[in-house]
Tab-separated table of C-alpha atoms in Angstrom:
chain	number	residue	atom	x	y	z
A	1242	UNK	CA	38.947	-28.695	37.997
A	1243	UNK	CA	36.988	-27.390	34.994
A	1244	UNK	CA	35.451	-23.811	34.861
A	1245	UNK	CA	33.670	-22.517	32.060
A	1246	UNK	CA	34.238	-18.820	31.641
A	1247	UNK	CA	32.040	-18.171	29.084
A	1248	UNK	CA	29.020	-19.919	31.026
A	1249	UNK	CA	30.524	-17.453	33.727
A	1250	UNK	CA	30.359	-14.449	32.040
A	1251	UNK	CA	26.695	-15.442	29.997
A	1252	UNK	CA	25.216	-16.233	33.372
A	1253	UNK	CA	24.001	-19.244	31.935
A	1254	UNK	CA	25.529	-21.206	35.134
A	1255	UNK	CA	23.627	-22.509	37.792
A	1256	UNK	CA	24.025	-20.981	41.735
A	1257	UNK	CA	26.296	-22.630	43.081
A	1258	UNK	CA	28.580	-23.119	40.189
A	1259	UNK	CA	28.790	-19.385	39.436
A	1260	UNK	CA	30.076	-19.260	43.163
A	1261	UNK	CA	32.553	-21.899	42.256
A	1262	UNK	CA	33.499	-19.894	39.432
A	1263	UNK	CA	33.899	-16.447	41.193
A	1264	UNK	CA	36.009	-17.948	43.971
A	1265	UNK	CA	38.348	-19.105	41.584
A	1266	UNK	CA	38.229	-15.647	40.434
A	1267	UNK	CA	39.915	-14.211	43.410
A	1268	UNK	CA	42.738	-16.653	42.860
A	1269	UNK	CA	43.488	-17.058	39.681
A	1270	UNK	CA	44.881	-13.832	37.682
A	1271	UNK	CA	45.042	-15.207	34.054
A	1272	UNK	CA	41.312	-16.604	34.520
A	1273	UNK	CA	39.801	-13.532	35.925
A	1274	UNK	CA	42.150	-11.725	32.693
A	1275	UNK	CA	40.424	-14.056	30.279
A	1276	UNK	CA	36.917	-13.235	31.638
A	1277	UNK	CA	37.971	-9.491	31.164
A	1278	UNK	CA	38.725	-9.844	27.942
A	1279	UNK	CA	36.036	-11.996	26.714
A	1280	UNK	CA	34.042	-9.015	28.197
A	1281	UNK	CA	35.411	-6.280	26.382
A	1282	UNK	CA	35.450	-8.505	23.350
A	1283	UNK	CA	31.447	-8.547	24.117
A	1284	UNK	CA	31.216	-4.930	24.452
A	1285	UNK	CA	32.948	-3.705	21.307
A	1286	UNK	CA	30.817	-6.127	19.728
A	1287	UNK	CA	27.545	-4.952	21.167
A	1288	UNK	CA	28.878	-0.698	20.489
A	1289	UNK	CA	29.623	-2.164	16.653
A	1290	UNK	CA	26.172	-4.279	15.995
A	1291	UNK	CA	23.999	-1.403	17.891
A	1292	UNK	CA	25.421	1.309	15.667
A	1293	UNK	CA	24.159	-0.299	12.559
A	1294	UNK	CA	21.435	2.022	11.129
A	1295	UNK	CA	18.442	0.601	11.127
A	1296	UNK	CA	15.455	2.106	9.402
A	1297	UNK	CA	12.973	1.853	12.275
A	1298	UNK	CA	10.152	4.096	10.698
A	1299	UNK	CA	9.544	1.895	7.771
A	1300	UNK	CA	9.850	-1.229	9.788
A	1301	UNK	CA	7.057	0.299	12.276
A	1302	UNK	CA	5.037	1.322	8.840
A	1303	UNK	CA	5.485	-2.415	8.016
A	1304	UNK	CA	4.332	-3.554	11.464
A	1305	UNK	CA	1.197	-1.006	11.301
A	1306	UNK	CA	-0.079	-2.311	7.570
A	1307	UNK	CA	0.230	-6.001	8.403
A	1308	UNK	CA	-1.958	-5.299	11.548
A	1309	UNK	CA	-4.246	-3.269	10.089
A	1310	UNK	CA	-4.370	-3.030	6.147
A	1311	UNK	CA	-5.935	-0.795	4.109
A	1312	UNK	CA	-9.001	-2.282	3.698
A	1313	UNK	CA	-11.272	-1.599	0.474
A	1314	UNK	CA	-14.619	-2.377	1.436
A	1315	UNK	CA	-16.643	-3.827	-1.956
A	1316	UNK	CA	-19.497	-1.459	-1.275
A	1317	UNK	CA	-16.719	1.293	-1.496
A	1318	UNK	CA	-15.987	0.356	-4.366
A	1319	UNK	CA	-19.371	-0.535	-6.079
A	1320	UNK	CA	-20.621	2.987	-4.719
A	1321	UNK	CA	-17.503	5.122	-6.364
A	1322	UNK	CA	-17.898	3.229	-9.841
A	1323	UNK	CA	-21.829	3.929	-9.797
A	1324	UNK	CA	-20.793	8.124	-8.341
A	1325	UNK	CA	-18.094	8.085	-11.513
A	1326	UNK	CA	-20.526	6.248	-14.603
A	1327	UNK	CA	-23.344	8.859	-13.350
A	1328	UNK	CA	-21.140	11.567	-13.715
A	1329	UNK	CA	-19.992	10.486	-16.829
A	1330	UNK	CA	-23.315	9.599	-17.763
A	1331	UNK	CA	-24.436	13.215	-16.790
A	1332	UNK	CA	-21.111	14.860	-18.775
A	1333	UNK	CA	-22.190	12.316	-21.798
A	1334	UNK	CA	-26.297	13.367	-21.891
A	1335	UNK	CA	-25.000	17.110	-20.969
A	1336	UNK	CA	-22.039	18.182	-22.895
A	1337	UNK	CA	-21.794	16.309	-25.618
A	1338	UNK	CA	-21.654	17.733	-29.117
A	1339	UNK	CA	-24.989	17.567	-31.129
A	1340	UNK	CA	-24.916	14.232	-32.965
A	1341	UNK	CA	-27.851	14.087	-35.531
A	1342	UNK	CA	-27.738	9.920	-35.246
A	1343	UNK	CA	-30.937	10.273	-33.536
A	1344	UNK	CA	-32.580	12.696	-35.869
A	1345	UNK	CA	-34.179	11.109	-38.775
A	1346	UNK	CA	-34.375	13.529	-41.825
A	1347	UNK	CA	-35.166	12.659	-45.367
A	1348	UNK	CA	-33.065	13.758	-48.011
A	1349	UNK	CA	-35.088	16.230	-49.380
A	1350	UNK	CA	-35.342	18.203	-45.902
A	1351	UNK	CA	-31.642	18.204	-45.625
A	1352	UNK	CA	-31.214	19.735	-49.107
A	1353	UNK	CA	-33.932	22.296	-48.888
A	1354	UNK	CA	-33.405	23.420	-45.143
A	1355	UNK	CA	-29.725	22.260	-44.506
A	1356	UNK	CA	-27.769	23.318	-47.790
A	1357	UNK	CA	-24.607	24.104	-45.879
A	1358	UNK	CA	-22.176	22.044	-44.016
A	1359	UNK	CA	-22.418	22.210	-40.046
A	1360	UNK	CA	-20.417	25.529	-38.527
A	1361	UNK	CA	-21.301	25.009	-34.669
A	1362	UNK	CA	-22.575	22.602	-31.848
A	1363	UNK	CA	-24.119	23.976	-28.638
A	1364	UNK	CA	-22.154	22.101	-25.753
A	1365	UNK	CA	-25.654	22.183	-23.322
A	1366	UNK	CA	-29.159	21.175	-23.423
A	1367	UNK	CA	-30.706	24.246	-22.000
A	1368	UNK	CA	-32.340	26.173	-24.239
A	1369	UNK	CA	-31.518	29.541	-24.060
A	1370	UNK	CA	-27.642	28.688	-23.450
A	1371	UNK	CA	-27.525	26.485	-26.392
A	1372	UNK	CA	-29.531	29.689	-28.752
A	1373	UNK	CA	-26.639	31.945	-27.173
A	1374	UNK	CA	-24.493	29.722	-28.145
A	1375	UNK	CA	-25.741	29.261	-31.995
A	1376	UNK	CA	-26.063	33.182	-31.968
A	1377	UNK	CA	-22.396	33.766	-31.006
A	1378	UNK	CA	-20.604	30.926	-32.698
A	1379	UNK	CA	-23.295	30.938	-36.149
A	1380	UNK	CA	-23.797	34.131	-36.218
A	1381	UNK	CA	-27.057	33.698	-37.386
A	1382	UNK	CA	-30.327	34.770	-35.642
A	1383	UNK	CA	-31.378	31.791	-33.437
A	1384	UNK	CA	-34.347	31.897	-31.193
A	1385	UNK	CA	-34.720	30.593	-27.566
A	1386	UNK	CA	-37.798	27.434	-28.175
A	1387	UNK	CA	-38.344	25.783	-24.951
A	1388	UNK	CA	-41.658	24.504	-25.461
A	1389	UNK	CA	-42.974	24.877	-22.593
A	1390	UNK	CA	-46.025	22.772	-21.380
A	1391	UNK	CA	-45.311	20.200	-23.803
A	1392	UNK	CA	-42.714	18.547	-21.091
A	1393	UNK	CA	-39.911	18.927	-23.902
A	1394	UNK	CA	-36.144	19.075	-23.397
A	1395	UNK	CA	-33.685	20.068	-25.695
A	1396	UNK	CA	-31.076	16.834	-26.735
A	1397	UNK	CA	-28.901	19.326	-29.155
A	1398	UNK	CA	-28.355	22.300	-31.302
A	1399	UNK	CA	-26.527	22.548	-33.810
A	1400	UNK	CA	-25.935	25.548	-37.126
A	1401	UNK	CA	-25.081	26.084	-40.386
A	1402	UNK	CA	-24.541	29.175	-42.564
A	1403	UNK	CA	-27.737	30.058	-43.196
A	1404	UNK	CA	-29.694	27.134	-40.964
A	1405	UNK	CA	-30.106	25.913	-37.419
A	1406	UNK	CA	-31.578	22.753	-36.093
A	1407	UNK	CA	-32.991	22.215	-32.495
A	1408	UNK	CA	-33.740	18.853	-31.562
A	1409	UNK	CA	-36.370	18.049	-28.256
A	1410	UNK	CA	-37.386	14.976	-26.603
A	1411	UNK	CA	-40.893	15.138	-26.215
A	1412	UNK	CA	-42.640	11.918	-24.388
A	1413	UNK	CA	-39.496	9.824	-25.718
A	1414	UNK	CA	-39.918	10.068	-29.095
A	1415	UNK	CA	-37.435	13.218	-30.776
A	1416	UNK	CA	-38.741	16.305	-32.806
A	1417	UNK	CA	-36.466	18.563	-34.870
A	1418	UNK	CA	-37.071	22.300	-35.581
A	1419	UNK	CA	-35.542	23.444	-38.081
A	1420	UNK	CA	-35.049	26.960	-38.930
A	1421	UNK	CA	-33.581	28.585	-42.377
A	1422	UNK	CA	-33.404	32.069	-44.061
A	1423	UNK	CA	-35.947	31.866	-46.165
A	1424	UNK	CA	-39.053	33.507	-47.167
A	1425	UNK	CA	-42.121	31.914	-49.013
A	1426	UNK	CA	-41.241	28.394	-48.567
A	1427	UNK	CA	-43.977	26.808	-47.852
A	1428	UNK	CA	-46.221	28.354	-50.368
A	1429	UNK	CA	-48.834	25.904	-51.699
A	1430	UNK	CA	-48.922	23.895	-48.909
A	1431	UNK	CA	-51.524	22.913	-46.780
A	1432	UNK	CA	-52.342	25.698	-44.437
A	1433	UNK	CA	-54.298	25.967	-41.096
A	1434	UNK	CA	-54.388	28.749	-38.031
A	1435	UNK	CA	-53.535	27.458	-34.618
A	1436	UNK	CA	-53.150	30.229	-31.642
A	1437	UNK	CA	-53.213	32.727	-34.276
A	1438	UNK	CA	-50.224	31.653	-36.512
A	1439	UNK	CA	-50.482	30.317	-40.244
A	1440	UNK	CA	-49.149	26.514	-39.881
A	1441	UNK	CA	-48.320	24.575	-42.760
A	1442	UNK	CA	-48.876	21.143	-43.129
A	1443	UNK	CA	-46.305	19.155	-45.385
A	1444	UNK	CA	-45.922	15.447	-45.769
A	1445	UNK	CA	-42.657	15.698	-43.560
A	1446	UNK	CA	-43.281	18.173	-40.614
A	1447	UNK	CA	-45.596	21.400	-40.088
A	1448	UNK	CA	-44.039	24.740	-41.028
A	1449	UNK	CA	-44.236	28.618	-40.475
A	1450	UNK	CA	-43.025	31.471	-41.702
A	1451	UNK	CA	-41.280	34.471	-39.245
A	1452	UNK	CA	-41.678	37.271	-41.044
A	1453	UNK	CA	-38.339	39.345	-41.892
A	1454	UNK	CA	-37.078	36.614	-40.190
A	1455	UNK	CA	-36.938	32.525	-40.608
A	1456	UNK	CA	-38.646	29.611	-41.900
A	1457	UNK	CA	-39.403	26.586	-39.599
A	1458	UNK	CA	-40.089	23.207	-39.877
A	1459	UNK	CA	-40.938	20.506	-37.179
A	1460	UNK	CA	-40.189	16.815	-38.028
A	1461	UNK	CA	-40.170	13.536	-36.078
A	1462	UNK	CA	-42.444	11.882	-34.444
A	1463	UNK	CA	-46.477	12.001	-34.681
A	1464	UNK	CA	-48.235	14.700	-36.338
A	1465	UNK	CA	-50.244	15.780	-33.794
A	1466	UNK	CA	-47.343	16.846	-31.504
A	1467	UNK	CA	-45.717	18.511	-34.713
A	1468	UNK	CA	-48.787	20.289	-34.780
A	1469	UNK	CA	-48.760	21.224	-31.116
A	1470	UNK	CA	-45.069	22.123	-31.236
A	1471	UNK	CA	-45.485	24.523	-34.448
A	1472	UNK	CA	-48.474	26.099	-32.524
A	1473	UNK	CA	-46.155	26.257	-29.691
A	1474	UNK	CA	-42.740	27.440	-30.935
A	1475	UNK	CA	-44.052	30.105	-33.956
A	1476	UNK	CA	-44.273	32.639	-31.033
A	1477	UNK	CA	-41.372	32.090	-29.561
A	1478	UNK	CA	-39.200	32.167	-32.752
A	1479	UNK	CA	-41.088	35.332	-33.598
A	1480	UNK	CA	-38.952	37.045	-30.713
A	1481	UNK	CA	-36.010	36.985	-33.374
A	1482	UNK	CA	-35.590	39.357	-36.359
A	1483	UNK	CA	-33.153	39.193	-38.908
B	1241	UNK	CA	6.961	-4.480	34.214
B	1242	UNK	CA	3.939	-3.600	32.216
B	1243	UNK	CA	5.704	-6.062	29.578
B	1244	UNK	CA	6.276	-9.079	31.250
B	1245	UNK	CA	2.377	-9.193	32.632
B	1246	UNK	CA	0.963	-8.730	29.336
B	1247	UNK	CA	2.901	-10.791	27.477
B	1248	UNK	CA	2.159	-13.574	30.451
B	1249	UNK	CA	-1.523	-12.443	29.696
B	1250	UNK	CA	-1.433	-13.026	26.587
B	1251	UNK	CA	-0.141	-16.644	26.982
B	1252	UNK	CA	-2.608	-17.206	30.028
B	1253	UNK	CA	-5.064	-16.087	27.317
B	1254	UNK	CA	-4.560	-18.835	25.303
B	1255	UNK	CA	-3.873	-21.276	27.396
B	1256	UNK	CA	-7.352	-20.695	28.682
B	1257	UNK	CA	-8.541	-20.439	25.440
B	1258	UNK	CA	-10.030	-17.145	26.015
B	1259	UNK	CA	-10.764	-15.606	22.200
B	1260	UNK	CA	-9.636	-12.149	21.298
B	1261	UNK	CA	-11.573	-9.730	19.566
B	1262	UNK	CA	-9.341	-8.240	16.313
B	1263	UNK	CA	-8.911	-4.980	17.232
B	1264	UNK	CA	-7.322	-6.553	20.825
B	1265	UNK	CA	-5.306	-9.263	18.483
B	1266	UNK	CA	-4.015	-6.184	16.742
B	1267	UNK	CA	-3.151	-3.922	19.805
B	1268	UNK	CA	-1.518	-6.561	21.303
B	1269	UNK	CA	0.614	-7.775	18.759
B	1270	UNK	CA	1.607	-4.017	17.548
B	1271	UNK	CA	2.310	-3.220	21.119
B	1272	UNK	CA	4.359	-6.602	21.755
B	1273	UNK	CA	6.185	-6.546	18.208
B	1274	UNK	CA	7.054	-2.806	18.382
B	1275	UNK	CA	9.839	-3.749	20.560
B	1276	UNK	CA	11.480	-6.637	18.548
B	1277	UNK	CA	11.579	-4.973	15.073
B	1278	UNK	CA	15.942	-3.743	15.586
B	1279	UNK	CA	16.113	-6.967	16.910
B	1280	UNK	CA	14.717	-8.991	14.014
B	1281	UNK	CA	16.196	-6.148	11.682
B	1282	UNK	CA	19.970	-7.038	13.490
B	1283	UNK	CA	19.705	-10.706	13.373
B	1284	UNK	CA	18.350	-10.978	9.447
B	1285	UNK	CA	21.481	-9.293	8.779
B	1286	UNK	CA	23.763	-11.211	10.389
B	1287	UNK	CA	21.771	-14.028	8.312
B	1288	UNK	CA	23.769	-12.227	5.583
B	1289	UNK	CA	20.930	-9.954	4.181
B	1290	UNK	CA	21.462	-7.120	3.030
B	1291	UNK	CA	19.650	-3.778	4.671
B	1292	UNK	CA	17.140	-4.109	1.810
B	1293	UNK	CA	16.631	-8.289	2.157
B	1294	UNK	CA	16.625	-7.669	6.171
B	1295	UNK	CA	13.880	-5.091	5.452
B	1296	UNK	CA	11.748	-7.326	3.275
B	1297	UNK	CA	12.517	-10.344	5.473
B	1298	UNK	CA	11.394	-8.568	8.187
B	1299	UNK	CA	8.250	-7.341	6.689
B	1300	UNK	CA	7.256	-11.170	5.982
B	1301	UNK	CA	8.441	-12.293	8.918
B	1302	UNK	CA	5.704	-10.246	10.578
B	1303	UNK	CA	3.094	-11.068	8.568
B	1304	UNK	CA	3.648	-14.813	9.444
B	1305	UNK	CA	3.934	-13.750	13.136
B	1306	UNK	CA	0.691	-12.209	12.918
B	1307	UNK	CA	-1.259	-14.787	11.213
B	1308	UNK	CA	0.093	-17.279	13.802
B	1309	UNK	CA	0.123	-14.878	16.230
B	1310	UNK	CA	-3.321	-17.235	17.581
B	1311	UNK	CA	-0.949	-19.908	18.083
B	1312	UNK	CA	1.928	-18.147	20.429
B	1313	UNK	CA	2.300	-19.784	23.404
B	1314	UNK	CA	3.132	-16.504	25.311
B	1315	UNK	CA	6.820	-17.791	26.270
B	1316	UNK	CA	9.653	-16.194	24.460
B	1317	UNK	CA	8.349	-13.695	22.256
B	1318	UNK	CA	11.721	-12.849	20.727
B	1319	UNK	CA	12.502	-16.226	20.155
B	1320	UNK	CA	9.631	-17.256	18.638
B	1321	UNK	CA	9.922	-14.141	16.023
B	1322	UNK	CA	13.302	-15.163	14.704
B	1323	UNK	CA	12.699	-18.780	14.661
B	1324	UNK	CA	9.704	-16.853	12.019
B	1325	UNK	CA	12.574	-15.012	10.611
B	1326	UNK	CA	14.980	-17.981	10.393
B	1327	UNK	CA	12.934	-20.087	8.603
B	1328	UNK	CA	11.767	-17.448	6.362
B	1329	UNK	CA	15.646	-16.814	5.820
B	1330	UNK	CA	16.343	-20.443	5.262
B	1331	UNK	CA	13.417	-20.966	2.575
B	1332	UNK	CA	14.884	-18.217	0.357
B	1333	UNK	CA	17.771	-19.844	0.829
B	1334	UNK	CA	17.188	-23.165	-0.572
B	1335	UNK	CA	16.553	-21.705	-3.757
B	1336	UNK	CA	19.619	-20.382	-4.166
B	1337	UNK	CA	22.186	-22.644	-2.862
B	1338	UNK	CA	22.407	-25.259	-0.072
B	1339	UNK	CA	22.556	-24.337	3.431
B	1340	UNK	CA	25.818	-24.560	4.895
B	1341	UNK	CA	26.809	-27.632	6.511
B	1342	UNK	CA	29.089	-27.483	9.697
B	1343	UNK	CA	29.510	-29.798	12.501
B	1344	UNK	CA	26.701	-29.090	14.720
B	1345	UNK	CA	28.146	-31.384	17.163
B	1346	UNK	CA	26.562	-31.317	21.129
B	1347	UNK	CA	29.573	-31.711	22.846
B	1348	UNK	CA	30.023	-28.835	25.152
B	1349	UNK	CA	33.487	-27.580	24.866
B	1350	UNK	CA	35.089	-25.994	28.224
B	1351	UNK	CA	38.127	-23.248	27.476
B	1352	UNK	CA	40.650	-24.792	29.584
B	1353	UNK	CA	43.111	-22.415	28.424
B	1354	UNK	CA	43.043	-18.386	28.286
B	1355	UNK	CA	41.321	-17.749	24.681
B	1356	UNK	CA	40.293	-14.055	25.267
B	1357	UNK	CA	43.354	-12.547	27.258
B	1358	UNK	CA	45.777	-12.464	23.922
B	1359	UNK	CA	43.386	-9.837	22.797
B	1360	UNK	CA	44.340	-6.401	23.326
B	1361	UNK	CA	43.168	-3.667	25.670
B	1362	UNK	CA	41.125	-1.928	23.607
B	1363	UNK	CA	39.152	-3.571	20.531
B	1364	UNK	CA	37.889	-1.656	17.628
B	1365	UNK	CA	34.649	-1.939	16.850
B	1366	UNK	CA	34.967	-1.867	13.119
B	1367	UNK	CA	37.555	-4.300	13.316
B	1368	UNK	CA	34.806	-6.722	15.696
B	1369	UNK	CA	32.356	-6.299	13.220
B	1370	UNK	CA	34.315	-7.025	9.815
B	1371	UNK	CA	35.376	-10.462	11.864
B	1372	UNK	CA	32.321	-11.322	12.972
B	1373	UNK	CA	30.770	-11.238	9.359
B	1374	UNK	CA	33.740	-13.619	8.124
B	1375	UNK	CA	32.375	-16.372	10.021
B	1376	UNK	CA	30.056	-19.207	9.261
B	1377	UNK	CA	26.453	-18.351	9.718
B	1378	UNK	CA	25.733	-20.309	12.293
B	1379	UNK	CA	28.237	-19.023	14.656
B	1380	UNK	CA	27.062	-15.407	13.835
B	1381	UNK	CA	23.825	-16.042	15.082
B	1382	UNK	CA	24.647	-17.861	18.200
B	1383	UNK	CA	27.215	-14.844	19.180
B	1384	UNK	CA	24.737	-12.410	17.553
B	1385	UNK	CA	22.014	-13.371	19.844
B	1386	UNK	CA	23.962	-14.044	23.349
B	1387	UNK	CA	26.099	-11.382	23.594
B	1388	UNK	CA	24.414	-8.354	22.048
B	1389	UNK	CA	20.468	-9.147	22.115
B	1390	UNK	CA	20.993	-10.565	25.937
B	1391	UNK	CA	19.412	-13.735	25.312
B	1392	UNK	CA	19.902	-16.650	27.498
B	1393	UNK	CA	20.963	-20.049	26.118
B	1394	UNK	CA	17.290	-21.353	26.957
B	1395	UNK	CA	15.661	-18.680	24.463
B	1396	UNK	CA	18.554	-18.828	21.414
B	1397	UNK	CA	18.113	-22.504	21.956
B	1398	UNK	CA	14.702	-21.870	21.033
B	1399	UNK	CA	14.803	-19.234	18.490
B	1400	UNK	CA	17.294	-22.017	16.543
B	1401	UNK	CA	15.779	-25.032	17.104
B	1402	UNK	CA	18.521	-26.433	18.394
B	1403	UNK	CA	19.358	-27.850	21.890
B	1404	UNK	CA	21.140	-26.004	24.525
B	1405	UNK	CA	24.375	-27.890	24.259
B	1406	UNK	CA	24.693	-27.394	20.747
B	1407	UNK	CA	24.219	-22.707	21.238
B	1408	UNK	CA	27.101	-23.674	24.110
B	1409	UNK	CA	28.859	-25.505	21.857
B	1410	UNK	CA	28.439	-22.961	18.955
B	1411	UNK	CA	29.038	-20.191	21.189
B	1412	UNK	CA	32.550	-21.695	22.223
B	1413	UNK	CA	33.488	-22.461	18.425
B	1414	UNK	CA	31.890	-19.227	17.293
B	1415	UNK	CA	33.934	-17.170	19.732
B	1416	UNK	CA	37.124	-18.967	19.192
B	1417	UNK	CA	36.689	-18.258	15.798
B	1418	UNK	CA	36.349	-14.811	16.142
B	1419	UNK	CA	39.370	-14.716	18.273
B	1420	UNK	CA	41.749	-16.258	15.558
B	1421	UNK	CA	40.145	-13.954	13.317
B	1422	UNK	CA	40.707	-10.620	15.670
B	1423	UNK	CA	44.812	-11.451	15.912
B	1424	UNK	CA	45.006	-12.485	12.263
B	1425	UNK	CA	43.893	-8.755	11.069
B	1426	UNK	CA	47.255	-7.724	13.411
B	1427	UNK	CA	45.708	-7.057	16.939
B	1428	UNK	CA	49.043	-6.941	18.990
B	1429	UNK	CA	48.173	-8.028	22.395
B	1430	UNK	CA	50.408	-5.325	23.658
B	1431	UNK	CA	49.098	-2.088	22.225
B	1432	UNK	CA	45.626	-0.528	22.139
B	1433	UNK	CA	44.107	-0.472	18.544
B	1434	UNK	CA	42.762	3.388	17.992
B	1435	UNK	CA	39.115	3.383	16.495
């Protein structure tokens, strides 16, 4: 008669042939050895596979990200690009050094009012930070012009040795004032009174004198908001003295 | 207890056709797979990974389960994970060299004589281990999977693909195997082997 000790011992044997088997058990030493054996065979076995490290965090990590992945939602996305080009839009418009691309000078206004190379750029567009600025690092007597009530804001600032330049935006067109040490220049020019300052008119810009202090000239633009802007800014630059 | 029903749940679930939202999908396949990760980890490396292979074969492995997971019948959840596993195993496989080729014969063989009892008292583990790993694959697996993950013949019959008769057979061959290999390293039947 056949028995099958290892079906015995895996349970994998039906009722009444695991009865079979265990009978012959009680009667036959060497069978009831074998099963032993084949038993503690099984156990060292199971103590040697079970004591393999196994790395259960990671594999529980794994288990977590394939059930629920980080997702990166497109409007996420879209939304952090747009936050990141405004502020780098805003740093851009803000910090950035004074760039005279969008100033349009002629020649001769360069040479008379900017005879010396560039010394130092304001790094803001508010007006009194970017004179205190042209005061500490030009070390030249530069007045705060904000222009107020002609809806103006200051695009950049910039110095020379013995000149400054302000540029505004003013109804999206750009002005320039530009300021040098210098007395007299604008004698036999055009001249009119506005708000109680001597303008003069040349065929570039409208100028004015600061006495003991600067000349000024406005370019850009039309020449009736050059006019408005000299009218404005002569009493503002007039709070500086050399 | 709390197993068994909701595993049958989720096989009632879908025999009934009854849809699950995600977040329950997820839940219950976290909860269910928690349980089987050593187990899948154990039997890729007796598939003769290494701890980093049986890592990443794992990790695929349960992504496949998961996007199938729709299609589980609810029966043998273990099984139905390595036969994931296997196949995964088997695919890598192919592109590196043929699988092996052994006599997968049905014929149940029946020890008529002792096998086990010229092993000694006391086995070492080590010793278990190193000659387990020297045999064919698919005895590894067969042993592997009955006599230290406590699955019946029914379920590694399943996991494998194979019919029952041919894990028996396997088992049989596997175990003999293991024997010859056990009192070839110098087990003396007569004296206990220290650890």
């Amino acid at each position: 008669m056949n028995f099958d000790w290892q079906a015995y011992l895996d349970r994998s044997l039906g009722a009444e042939e695991m009865a079979r088997h265990e009978a012959a058990l009680q009667n036959d030493p060497a069978a009831a050895e074998e099963v032993e054996a084949l038993g503690r065979m099984r156990s060292a076995l199971r103590e040697a596979i079970l004591a393999e490290p196994i790395p259960v965090a990671r594999l529980e990590k794994a288990l977590r990200q394939t059930v629920r992945p980080a997702i990166v939602w497109p409007w996420r996305t879209a939304a952090l690009t747009a936050v990141t080009c405004a502020v780098a839009a805003f740093a851009f418009v803000s910090l950035r050094p004074v760039s005279s691309v969008q100033r349009v000078i002629p020649d001769s206004i360069v040479g008379q009012m900017m005879p010396t190379p560039m010394i130092a750029q304001a790094k803001t567009s508010d007006a009194d930070a970017a004179a205190e600025e042209i005061r500490r690092e030009g070390g030249i007597p530069a007045p705060t012009i904000r222009l107020a009530g002609l809806g103006a804001s200051m695009t950049s600032a910039e110095c020379g040795n013995c000149w400054l330049a302000y540029d505004y935006k003013i109804g999206g067109e750009i002005y320039t004032i530009i300021g040098r040490k210098s007395a007299g220049m604008w004698k036999g020019m055009q001249s009119f009174d506005a708000s109680g300052k001597r303008l003069y008119e040349t065929t570039d810009g409208v100028g004015w004198h600061c006495k003991g202090s600067m000349s000024y000239l406005v370019i850009g633009g039309n020449a009736e908001t050059r006019r408005k802007i000299a009218a404005n800014a002569c009493h503002e630059t007039d709070s500086i003295r050399l | 207890m709390i197993f068994v029903q909701t595993w049958a749940t989720h096989g009632s679930r879908i025999a009934q056709n009854v849809p699950m939202s995600r977040a329950e999908k997820q839940r219950r396949f976290e909860r269910l797979v928690k349980d089987e990760l050593s187990v899948l980890f154990r039997v890729a490396r007796r598939m003769g990974c290494t701890p980093e292979e049986a890592e990443d074969t794992v990790q695929t492995t349960l992504l496949k389960a998961y996007r199938a997971w729709d299609s589980f019948d609810g029966k043998h959840l273990r099984s139905w994970l390595i036969r994931i596993l296997r196949n995964e195993r088997l695919m890598l496989l192919r592109t590196e060299r043929d699988v092996l080729s052994l006599d997968d014969s049905d014929a149940v063989e029946v020890a008529d004589a002792p096998v086990w009892n010229g092993i000694s008292q006391r086995l070492d583990a080590g010793a278990v281990l190193t000659a387990l790993e020297g045999l064919p694959e698919i005895y590894r697996l067969v042993i592997q999977l009955c006599d230290v993950e406590d699955m019946t013949y029914e379920e590694v019959a399943d996991a494998l693909a194979i019919p029952v008769g041919t894990v028996r057979s396997r088992l049989f061959r596997g175990r003999s195997l293991l024997r010859d290999a056990l009192l070839s390293t110098g087990f003396d039947p007569n004296t206990e082997v220290s650890r």
